[in-house]
Coordinates of C-alpha atoms in Angstrom, one line a residue:
X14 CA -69.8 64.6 -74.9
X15 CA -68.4 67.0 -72.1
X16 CA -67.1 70.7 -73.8
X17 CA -64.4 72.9 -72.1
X18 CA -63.8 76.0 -71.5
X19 CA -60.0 77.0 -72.3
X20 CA -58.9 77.2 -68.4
X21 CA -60.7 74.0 -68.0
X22 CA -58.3 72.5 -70.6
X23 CA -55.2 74.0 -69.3
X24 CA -56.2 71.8 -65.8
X25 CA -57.0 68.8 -67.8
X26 CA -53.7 69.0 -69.5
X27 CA -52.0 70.3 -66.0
X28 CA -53.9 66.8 -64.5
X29 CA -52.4 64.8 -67.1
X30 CA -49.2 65.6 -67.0
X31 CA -49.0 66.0 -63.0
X32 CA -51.4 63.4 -61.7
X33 CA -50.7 60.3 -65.1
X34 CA -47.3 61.2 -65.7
X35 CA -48.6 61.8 -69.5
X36 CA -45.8 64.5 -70.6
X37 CA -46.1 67.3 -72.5
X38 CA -44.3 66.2 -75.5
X39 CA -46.4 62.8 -75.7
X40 CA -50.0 65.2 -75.5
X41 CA -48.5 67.5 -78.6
X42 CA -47.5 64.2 -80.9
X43 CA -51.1 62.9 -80.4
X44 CA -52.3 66.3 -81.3
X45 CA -50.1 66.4 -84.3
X46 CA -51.1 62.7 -85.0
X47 CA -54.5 62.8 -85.0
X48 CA -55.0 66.1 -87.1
X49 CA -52.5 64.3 -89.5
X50 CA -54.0 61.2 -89.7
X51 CA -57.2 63.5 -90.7
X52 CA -55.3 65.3 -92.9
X53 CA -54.6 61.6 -94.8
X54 CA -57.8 60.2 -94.7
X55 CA -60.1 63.2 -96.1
X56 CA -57.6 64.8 -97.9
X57 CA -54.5 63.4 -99.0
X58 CA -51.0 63.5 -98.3
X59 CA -48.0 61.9 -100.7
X60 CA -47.6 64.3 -103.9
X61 CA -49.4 67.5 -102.3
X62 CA -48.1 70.8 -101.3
X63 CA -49.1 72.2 -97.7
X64 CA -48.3 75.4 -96.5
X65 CA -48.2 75.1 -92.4
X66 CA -48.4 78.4 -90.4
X67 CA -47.0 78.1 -87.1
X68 CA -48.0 80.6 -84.3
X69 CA -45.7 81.2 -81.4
X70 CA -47.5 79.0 -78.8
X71 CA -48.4 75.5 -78.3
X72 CA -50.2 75.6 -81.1
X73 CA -47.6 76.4 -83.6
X74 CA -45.8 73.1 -81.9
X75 CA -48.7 71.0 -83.1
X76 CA -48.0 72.7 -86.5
X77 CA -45.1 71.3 -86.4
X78 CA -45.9 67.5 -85.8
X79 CA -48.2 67.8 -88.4
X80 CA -45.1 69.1 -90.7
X81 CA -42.9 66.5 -89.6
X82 CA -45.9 64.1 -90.8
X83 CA -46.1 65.4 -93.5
X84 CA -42.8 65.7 -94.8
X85 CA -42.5 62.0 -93.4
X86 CA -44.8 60.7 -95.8
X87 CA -44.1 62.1 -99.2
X88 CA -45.8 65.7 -99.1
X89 CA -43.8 69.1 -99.8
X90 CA -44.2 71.2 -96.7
X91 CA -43.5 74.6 -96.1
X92 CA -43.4 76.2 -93.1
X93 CA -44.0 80.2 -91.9
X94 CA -43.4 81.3 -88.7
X95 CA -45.6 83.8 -87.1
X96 CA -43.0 84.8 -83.9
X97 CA -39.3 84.3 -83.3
X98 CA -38.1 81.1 -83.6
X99 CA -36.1 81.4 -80.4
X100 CA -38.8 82.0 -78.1
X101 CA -40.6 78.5 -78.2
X102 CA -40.7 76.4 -75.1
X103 CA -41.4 73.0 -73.7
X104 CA -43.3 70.9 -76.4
X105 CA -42.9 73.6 -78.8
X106 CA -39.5 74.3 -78.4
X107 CA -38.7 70.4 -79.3
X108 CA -40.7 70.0 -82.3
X109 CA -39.3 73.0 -83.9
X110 CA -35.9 71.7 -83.3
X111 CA -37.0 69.1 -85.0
X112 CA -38.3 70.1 -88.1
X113 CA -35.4 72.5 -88.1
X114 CA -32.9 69.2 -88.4
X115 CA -35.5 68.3 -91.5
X116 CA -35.3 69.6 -95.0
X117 CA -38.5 71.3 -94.5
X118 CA -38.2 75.2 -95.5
X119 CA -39.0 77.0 -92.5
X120 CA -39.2 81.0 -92.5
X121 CA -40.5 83.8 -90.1
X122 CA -43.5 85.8 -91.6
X123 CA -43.6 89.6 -90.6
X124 CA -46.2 90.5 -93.8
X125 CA -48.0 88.5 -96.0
X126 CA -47.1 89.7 -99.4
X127 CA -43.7 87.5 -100.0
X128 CA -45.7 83.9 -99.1
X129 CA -48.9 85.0 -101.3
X130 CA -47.3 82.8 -104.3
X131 CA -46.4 79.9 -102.1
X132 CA -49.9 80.1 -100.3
X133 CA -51.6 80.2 -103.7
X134 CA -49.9 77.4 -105.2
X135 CA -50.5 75.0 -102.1
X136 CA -52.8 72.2 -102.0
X137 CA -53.6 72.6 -98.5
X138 CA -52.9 74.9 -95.4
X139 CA -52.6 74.3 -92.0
X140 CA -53.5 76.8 -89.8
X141 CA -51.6 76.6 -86.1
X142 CA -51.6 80.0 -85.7
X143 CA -53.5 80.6 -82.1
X144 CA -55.4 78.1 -80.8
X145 CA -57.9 78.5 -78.1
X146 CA -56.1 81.3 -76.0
X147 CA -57.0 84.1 -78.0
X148 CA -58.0 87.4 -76.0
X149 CA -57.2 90.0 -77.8
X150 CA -58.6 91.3 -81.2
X151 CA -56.6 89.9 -84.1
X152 CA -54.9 92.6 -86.2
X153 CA -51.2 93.4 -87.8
X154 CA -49.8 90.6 -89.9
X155 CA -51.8 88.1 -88.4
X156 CA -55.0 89.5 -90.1
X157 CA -53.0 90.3 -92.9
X158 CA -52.1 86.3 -93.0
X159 CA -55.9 85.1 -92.0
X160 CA -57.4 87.2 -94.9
X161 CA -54.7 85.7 -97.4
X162 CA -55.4 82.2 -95.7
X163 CA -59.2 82.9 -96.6
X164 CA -58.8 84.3 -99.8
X165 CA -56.7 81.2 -101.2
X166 CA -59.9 79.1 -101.8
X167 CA -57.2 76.5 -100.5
X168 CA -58.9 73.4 -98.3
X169 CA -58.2 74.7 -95.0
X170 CA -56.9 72.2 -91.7
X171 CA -57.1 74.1 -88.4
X172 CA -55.9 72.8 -85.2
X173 CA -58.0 72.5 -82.1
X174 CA -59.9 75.7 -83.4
X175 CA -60.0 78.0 -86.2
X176 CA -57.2 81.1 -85.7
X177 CA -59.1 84.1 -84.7
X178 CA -62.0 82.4 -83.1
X179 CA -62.6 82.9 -79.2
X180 CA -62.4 79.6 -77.7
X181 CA -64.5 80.6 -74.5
X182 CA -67.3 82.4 -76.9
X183 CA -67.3 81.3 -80.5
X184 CA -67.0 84.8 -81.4
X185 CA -64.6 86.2 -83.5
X186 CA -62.3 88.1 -82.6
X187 CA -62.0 90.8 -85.8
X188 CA -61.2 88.0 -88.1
X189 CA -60.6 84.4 -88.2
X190 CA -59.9 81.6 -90.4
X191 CA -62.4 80.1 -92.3
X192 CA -61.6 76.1 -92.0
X193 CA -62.6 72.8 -94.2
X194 CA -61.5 70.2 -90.8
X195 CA -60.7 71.2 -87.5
X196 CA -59.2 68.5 -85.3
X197 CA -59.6 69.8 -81.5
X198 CA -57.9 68.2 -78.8
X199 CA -59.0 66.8 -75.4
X200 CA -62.7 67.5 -75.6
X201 CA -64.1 70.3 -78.1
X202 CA -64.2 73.9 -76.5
X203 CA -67.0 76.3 -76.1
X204 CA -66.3 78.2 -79.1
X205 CA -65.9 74.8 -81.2
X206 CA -69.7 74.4 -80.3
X207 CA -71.1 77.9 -80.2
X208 CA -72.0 80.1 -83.6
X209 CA -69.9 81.6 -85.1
X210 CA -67.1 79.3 -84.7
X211 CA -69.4 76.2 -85.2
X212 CA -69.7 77.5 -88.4
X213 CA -65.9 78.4 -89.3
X214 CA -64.6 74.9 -88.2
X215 CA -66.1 73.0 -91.1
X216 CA -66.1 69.4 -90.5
X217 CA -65.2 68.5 -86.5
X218 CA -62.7 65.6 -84.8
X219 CA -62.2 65.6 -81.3
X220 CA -59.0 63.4 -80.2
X221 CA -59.0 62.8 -76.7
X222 CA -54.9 62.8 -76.8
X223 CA -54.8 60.1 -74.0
X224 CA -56.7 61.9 -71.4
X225 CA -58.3 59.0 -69.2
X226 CA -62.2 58.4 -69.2
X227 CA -62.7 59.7 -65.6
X228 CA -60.9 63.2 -67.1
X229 CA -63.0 63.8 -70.1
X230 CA -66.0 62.7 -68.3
X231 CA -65.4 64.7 -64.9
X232 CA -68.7 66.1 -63.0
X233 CA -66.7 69.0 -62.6
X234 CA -67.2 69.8 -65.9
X235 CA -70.6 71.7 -66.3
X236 CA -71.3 71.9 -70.2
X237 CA -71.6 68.6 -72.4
X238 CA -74.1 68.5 -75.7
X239 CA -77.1 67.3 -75.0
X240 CA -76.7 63.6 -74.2
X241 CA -79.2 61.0 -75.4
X242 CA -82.3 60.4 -73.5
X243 CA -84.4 57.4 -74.4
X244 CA -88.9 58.2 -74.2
X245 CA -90.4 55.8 -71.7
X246 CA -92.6 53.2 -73.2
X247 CA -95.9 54.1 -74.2
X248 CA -98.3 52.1 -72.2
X249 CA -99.8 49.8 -74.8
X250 CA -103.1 50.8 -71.7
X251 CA -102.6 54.8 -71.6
X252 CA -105.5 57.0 -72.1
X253 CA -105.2 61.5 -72.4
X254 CA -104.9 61.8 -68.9
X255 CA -101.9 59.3 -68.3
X256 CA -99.9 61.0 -70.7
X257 CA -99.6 64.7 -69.9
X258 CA -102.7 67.5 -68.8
X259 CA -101.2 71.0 -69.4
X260 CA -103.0 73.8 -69.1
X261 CA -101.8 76.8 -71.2
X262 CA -102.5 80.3 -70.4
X263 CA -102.1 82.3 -73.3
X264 CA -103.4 84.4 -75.8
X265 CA -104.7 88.3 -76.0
X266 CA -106.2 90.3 -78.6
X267 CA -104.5 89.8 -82.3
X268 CA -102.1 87.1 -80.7
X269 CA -104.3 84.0 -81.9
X270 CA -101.2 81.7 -83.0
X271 CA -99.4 81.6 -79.8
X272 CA -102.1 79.8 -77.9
X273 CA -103.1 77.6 -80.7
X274 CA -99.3 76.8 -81.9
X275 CA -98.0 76.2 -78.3
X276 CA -101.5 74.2 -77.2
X277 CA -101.6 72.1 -80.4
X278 CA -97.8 71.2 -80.2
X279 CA -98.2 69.6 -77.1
X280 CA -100.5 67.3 -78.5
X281 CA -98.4 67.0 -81.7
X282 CA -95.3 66.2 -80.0
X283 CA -97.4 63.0 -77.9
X284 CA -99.1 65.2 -74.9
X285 CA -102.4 63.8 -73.9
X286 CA -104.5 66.6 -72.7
X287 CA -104.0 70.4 -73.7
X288 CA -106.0 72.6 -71.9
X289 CA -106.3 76.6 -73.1
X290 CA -107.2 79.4 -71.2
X291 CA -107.7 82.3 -73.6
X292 CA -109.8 85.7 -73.7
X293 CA -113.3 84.3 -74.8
X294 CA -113.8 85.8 -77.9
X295 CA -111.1 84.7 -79.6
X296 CA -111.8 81.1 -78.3
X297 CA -114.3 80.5 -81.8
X298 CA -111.6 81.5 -84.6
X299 CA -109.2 79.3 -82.5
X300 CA -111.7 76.4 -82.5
X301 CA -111.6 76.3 -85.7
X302 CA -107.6 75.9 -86.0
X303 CA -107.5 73.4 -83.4
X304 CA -110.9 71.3 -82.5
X305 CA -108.4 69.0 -80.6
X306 CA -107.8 71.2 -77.7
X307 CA -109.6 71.3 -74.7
X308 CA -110.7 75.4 -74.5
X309 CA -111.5 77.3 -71.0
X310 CA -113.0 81.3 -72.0
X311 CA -111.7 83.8 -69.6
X312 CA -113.0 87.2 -68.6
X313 CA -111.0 89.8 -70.7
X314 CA -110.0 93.6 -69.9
X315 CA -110.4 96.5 -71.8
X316 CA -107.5 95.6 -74.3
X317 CA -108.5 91.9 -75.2
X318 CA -106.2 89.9 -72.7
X319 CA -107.0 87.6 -69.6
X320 CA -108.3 89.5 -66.8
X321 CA -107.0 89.0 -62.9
X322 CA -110.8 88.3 -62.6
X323 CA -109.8 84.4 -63.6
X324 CA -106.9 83.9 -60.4
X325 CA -109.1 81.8 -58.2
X326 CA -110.5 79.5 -61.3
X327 CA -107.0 79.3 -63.1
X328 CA -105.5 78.1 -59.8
X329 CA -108.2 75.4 -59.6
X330 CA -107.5 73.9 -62.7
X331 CA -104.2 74.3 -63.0
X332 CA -104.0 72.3 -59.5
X333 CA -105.2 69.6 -61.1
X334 CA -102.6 69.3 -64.2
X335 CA -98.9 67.8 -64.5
X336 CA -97.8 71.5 -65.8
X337 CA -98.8 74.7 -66.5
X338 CA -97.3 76.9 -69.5
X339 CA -97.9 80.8 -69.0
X340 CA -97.3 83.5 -71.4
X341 CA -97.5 82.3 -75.1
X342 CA -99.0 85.6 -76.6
X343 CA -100.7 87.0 -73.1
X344 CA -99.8 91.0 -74.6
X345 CA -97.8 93.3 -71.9
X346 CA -101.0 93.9 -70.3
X347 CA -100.5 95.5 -66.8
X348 CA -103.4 93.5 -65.3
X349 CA -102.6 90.3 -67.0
X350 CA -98.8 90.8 -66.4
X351 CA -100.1 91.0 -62.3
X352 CA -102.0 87.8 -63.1
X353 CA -99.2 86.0 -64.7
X354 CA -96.9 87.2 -61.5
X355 CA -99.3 85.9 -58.9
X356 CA -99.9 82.3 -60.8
X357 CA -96.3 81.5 -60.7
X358 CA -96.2 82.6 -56.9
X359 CA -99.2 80.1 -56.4
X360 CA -99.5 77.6 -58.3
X361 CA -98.1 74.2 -56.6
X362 CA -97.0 72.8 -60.1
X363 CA -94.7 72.9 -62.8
X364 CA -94.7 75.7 -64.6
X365 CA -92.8 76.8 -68.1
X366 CA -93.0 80.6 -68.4
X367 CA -92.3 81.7 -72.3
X368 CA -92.9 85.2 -74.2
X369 CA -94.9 88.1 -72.4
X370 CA -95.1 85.7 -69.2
X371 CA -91.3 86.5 -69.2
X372 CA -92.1 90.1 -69.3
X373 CA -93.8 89.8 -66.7
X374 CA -92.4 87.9 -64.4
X375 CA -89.0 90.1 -64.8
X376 CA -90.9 92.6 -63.1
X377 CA -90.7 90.7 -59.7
X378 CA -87.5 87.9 -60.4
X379 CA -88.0 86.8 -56.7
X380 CA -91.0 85.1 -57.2
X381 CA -88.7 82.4 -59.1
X382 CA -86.0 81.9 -56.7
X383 CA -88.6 81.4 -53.8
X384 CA -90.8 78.7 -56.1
X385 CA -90.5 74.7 -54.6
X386 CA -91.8 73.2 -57.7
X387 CA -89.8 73.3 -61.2
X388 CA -89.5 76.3 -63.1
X389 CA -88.9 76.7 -66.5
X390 CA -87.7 80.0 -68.9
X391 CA -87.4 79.8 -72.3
X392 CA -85.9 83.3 -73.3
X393 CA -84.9 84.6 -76.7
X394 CA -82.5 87.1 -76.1
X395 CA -84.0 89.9 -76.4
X396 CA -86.4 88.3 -73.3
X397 CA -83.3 86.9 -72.0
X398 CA -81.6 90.9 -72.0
X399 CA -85.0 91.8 -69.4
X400 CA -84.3 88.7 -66.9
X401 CA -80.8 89.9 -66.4
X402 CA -80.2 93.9 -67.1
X403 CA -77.8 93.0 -69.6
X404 CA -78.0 94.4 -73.2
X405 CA -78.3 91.7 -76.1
X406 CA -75.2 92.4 -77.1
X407 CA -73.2 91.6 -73.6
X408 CA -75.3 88.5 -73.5
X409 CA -74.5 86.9 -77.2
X410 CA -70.6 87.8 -76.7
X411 CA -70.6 85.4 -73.0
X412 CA -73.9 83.0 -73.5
X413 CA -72.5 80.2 -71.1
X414 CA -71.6 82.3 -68.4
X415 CA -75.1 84.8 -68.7
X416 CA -76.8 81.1 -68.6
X417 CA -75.1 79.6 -66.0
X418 CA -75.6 82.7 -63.6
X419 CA -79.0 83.0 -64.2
X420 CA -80.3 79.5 -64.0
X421 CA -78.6 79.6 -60.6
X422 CA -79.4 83.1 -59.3
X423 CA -83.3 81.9 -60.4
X424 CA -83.2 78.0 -59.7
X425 CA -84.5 77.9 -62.8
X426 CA -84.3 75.6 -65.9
X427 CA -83.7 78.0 -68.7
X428 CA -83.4 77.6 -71.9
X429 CA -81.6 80.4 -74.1
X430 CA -83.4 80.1 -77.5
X431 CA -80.9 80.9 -80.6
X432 CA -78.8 79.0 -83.4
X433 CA -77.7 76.0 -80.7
X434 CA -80.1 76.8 -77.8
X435 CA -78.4 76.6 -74.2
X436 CA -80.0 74.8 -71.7
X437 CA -79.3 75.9 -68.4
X438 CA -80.0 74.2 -64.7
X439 CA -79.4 75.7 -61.3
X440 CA -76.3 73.7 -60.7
X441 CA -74.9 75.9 -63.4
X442 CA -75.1 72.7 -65.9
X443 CA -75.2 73.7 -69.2
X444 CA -76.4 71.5 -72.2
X445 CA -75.5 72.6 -76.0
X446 CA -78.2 71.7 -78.7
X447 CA -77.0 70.8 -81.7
X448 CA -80.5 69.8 -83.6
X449 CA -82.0 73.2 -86.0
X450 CA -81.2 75.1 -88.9
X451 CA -82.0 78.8 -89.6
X452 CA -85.5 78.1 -91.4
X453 CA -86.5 77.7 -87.9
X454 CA -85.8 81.8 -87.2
X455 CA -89.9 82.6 -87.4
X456 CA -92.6 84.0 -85.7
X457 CA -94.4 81.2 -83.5
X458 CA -91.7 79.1 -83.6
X459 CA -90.5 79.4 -79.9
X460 CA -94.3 78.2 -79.1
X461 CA -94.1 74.9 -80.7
X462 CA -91.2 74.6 -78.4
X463 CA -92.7 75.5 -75.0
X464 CA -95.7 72.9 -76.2
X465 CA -93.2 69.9 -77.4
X466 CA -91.1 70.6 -73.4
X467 CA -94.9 70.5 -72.0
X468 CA -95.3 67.0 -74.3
X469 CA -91.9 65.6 -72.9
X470 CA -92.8 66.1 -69.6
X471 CA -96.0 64.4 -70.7
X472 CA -94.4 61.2 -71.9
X473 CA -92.9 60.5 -68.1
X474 CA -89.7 62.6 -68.6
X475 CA -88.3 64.5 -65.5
X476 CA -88.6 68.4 -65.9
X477 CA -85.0 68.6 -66.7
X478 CA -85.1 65.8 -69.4
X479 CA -88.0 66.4 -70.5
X480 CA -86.8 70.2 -71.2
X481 CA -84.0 69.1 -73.2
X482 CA -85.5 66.3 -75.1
X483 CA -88.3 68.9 -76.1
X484 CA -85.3 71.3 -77.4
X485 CA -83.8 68.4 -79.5
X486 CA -87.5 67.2 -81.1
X487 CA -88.2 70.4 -81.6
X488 CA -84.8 71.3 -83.6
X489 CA -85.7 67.6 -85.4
X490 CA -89.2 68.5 -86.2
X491 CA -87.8 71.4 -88.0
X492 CA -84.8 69.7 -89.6
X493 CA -87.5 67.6 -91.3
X494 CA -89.5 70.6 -92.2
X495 CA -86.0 72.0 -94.1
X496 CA -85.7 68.9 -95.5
X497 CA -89.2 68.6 -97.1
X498 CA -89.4 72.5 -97.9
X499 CA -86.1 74.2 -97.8
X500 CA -85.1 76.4 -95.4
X501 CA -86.7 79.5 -96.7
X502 CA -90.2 79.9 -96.1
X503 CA -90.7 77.4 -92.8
X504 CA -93.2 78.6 -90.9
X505 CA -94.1 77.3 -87.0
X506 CA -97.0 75.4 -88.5
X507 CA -94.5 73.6 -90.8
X508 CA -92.4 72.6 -87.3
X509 CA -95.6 71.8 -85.6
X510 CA -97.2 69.2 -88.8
X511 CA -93.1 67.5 -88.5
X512 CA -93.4 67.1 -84.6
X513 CA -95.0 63.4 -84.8
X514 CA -92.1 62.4 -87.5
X515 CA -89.3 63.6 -85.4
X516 CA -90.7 61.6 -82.3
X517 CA -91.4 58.6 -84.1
X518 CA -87.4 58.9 -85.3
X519 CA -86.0 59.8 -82.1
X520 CA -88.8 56.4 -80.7
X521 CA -87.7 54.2 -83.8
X522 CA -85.5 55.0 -86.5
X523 CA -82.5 57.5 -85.4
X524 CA -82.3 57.3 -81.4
X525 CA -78.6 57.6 -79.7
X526 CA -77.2 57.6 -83.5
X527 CA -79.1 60.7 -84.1
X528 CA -77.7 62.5 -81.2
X529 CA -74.2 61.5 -82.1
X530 CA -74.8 62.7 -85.8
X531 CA -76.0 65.7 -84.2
X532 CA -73.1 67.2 -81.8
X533 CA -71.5 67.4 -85.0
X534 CA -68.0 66.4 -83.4
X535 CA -67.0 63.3 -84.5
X536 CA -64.0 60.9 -81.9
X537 CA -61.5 60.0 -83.1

């Protein structure tokens, strides 16, 4: 499913109306419609008392199609303006006419201590206060009428996105309402997707309000959740070597579980081969972790990590592999972060750079841009904040856009690690991954992931598939970890043990349907 940013929605409801002849009016009664008719079937309507806010936008006219509806089929509907009545338009100009022809109470809000009875005695509220075009922090009445709407403990309906939330970001914007259903209209937005409004819109409808396939589905439109990719076949005839040889080059004094969690994945996650190339004395207490992998000792400096002494040998075997992962645990060496650097310049193959190979690569970014073979960054964002010069902070409040220009500026896949990891290509694509849960949030995790992308690849997946299926099994492996051990108290070795369970589902038992369960948005 394609998401929007809010210009791109203003051109696909421009489009409609210029290019189908689809008018304005006929977009805002499907809107109204469809959040009704959800309004019915999970709540309830004849009997019940709703409280409708109305902004002063298009939104607020949705609000009032869903009043009309209401009112239309036996509720008690009140309605508070937030803006003069006088100054709607278009759509929203109509609708209110409407409802003002209706016996439905209808009176401007300018503080919210005269409606807090009639809020509190509601069944329901509708919140139509601001849509998706929020810009500016919310403050004045309107927070004064957010925090009452919050406070209520009322079951909350908010169209197309949850007042207060940025529908470009997900952030929020000082406040915002916290909703049971949000019905969103045309395709979801970036901030219906994106934490922390994922979170605030409680359960999810989309309503495509009569756009046309070839609108929803543009190529023009960059971001979608991650669609579903079917695993090749496995050859009923394969052997380790037909299905995947990675060599990982990781590890450094006291980092022991990033080469052995991000090795040992691969093989988890289906990989056939897992090749490490670690500082030779900590090979032995690896060993004994993980028998399974295939172990090269390299020369070590002074401080425990892979010496520069290992280039021409690395570069040999790594010629021979599928892909080559770099990084997992390798410290901030200087002479290993020089090693790391001149790898990725040379070696003729894939290669996914993760942890301290990040470090040190963002010492020299052009070595990434002037790479012919696939390159792949899986950033947190504190990793992420060293690739671009931005602080964390800048790069959580815009995530699409930080993704979109680095994947391009690097022609690099990239994948932005966090509560629904972005996936980033150089065409400034961007996939949201909807699989996870916060359990997930510990040390080692992010190498289970760069060994499950390395599996992926392994199973006959193009780097870019392969990149996001290994997102999505990873999030499964540790949805099943949650599931078995609650949230609390997952470690990456929970993750890892769940990776052959979440491949056999994805193989067997939960396929497409999984990924549909998954975006967390259901059609309507």
């Amino acid at each position: 499913m394609k998401v929007s940013s809010v210009s791109e929605m203003r051109s696909l409801d421009r489009t409609a109306v210029e290019q189908y002849g689809i008018k304005e009016e006929l977009l805002m009664e499907n809107a109204g419609q469809a959040a009704y008719f959800v309004i019915h079937t999970r709540f309830g309507v004849e009997g019940k008392r709703f409280v409708v806010f109305s902004g002063a936008g298009n939104n607020g006219g949705d609000g009032f199609v869903i009043a009309r509806k209401l009112h239309s089929n036996g509720a008690a509907v009140t309605i508070f303006l937030l803006g003069d009545k006088g100054k709607y338009k278009g759509a929203a100009k109509l609708n209110v006419d409407i409802v003002s022809r209706l016996s439905i109470p209808m009176f401007e809000v300018d503080s919210a201590g005269p409606i807090r009875t009639e809020v509190l005695h509601a069944d329901g509220i509708v919140d139509a206060i601001f849509g998706t075009g929020l810009v500016r922090e919310v403050a004045g009445v309107y927070r004064d009428i957010m925090e009452l709407i919050n406070q209520s403990g009322k079951t909350v309906f908010s169209v197309d996105i949850p007042s207060g939330v940025n529908g470009d970001t997900g952030q929020v914007m000082g406040t915002a309402v916290r909703a049971d259903y949000t019905v969103t209209f045309g395709l979801p937005k970036v901030g219906n997707v994106l934490y922390p409004g994922f979170q605030l819109c409680g359960e999810q409808y989309v309503t495509h309000i009569s756009f046309p396939p070839q609108m929803i589905e543009a190529a023009g439109l960059k971001m979608e959740l991650t669609p579903f990719t079917p695993l090749p076949p496995r050859d009923p005839e394969a052997h380790k070597g037909s299905v995947g040889q990675v060599l990982f080059i990781a590890g450094a004094a006291s980092y022991f579980g990033a080469p052995f969690l991000s090795a040992l994945s691969f093989l988890k996650a289906g990989g056939g081969y897992s090749r490490l190339a670690a500082p030779a004395s900590m090979i032995p207490f690896i060993a004994e972790m993980g028998a399974e992998i295939v172990f090269l000792p390299q020369k070590e400096t002074d401080e425990g990590s892979i010496s520069l002494e290992n280039k021409t040998a690395l570069l040999g075997v790594a010629d021979q592999m599928d892909m080559v992962v770099l990084g997992p645990g390798v410290s901030l060496n200087e002479e290993t972060g020089r090693l790391i650097r001149e790898l990725v310049r040379e070696i003729p193959k894939p290669v996914l750079i993760d942890g301290d190979g990040i470090s040190a690569v963002s010492a020299d970014l052009d070595i990434l841009s002037a790479r012919e073979h696939a390159t792949v960054l899986t950033p947190h964002p504190g990793e992420m904040s060293r690739i671009t010069q931005m602080s964390v902070k800048e790069i959580i409040s815009n995530k699409i856009k930080s993704v979109q220009e680095t994947a391009r500026r690097l022609n690099a896949v990239l994948v932005l690690k966090g509560a629904h990891s972005l996936i980033g290509f150089p065409d400034q694509r961007v996939l949201v991954n909807m699989s996870g849960n916060p359990g997930m949030a510990t040390a080692g995790s992010g190498d289970v992931l760069t060994g499950t992308i390395a599996a992926m690849s392994g199973l006959g997946l193009g780097v870019e598939a392969a990149v996001a299926k290994g997102v999505f099994i990873h999030g499964l492996a540790g949805d099943l970890a949650a599931r078995a051990l609650g949230e609390d108290g997952i470690t990456a070795r929970d993750i890892l043990s769940h990776l052959p369970g979440a491949v056999k589902l994805d193989r067997e038992g939960v396929g497409e349907a999984s990924y549909r369960r998954y975006q967390g948005i259901q059609v309507m």
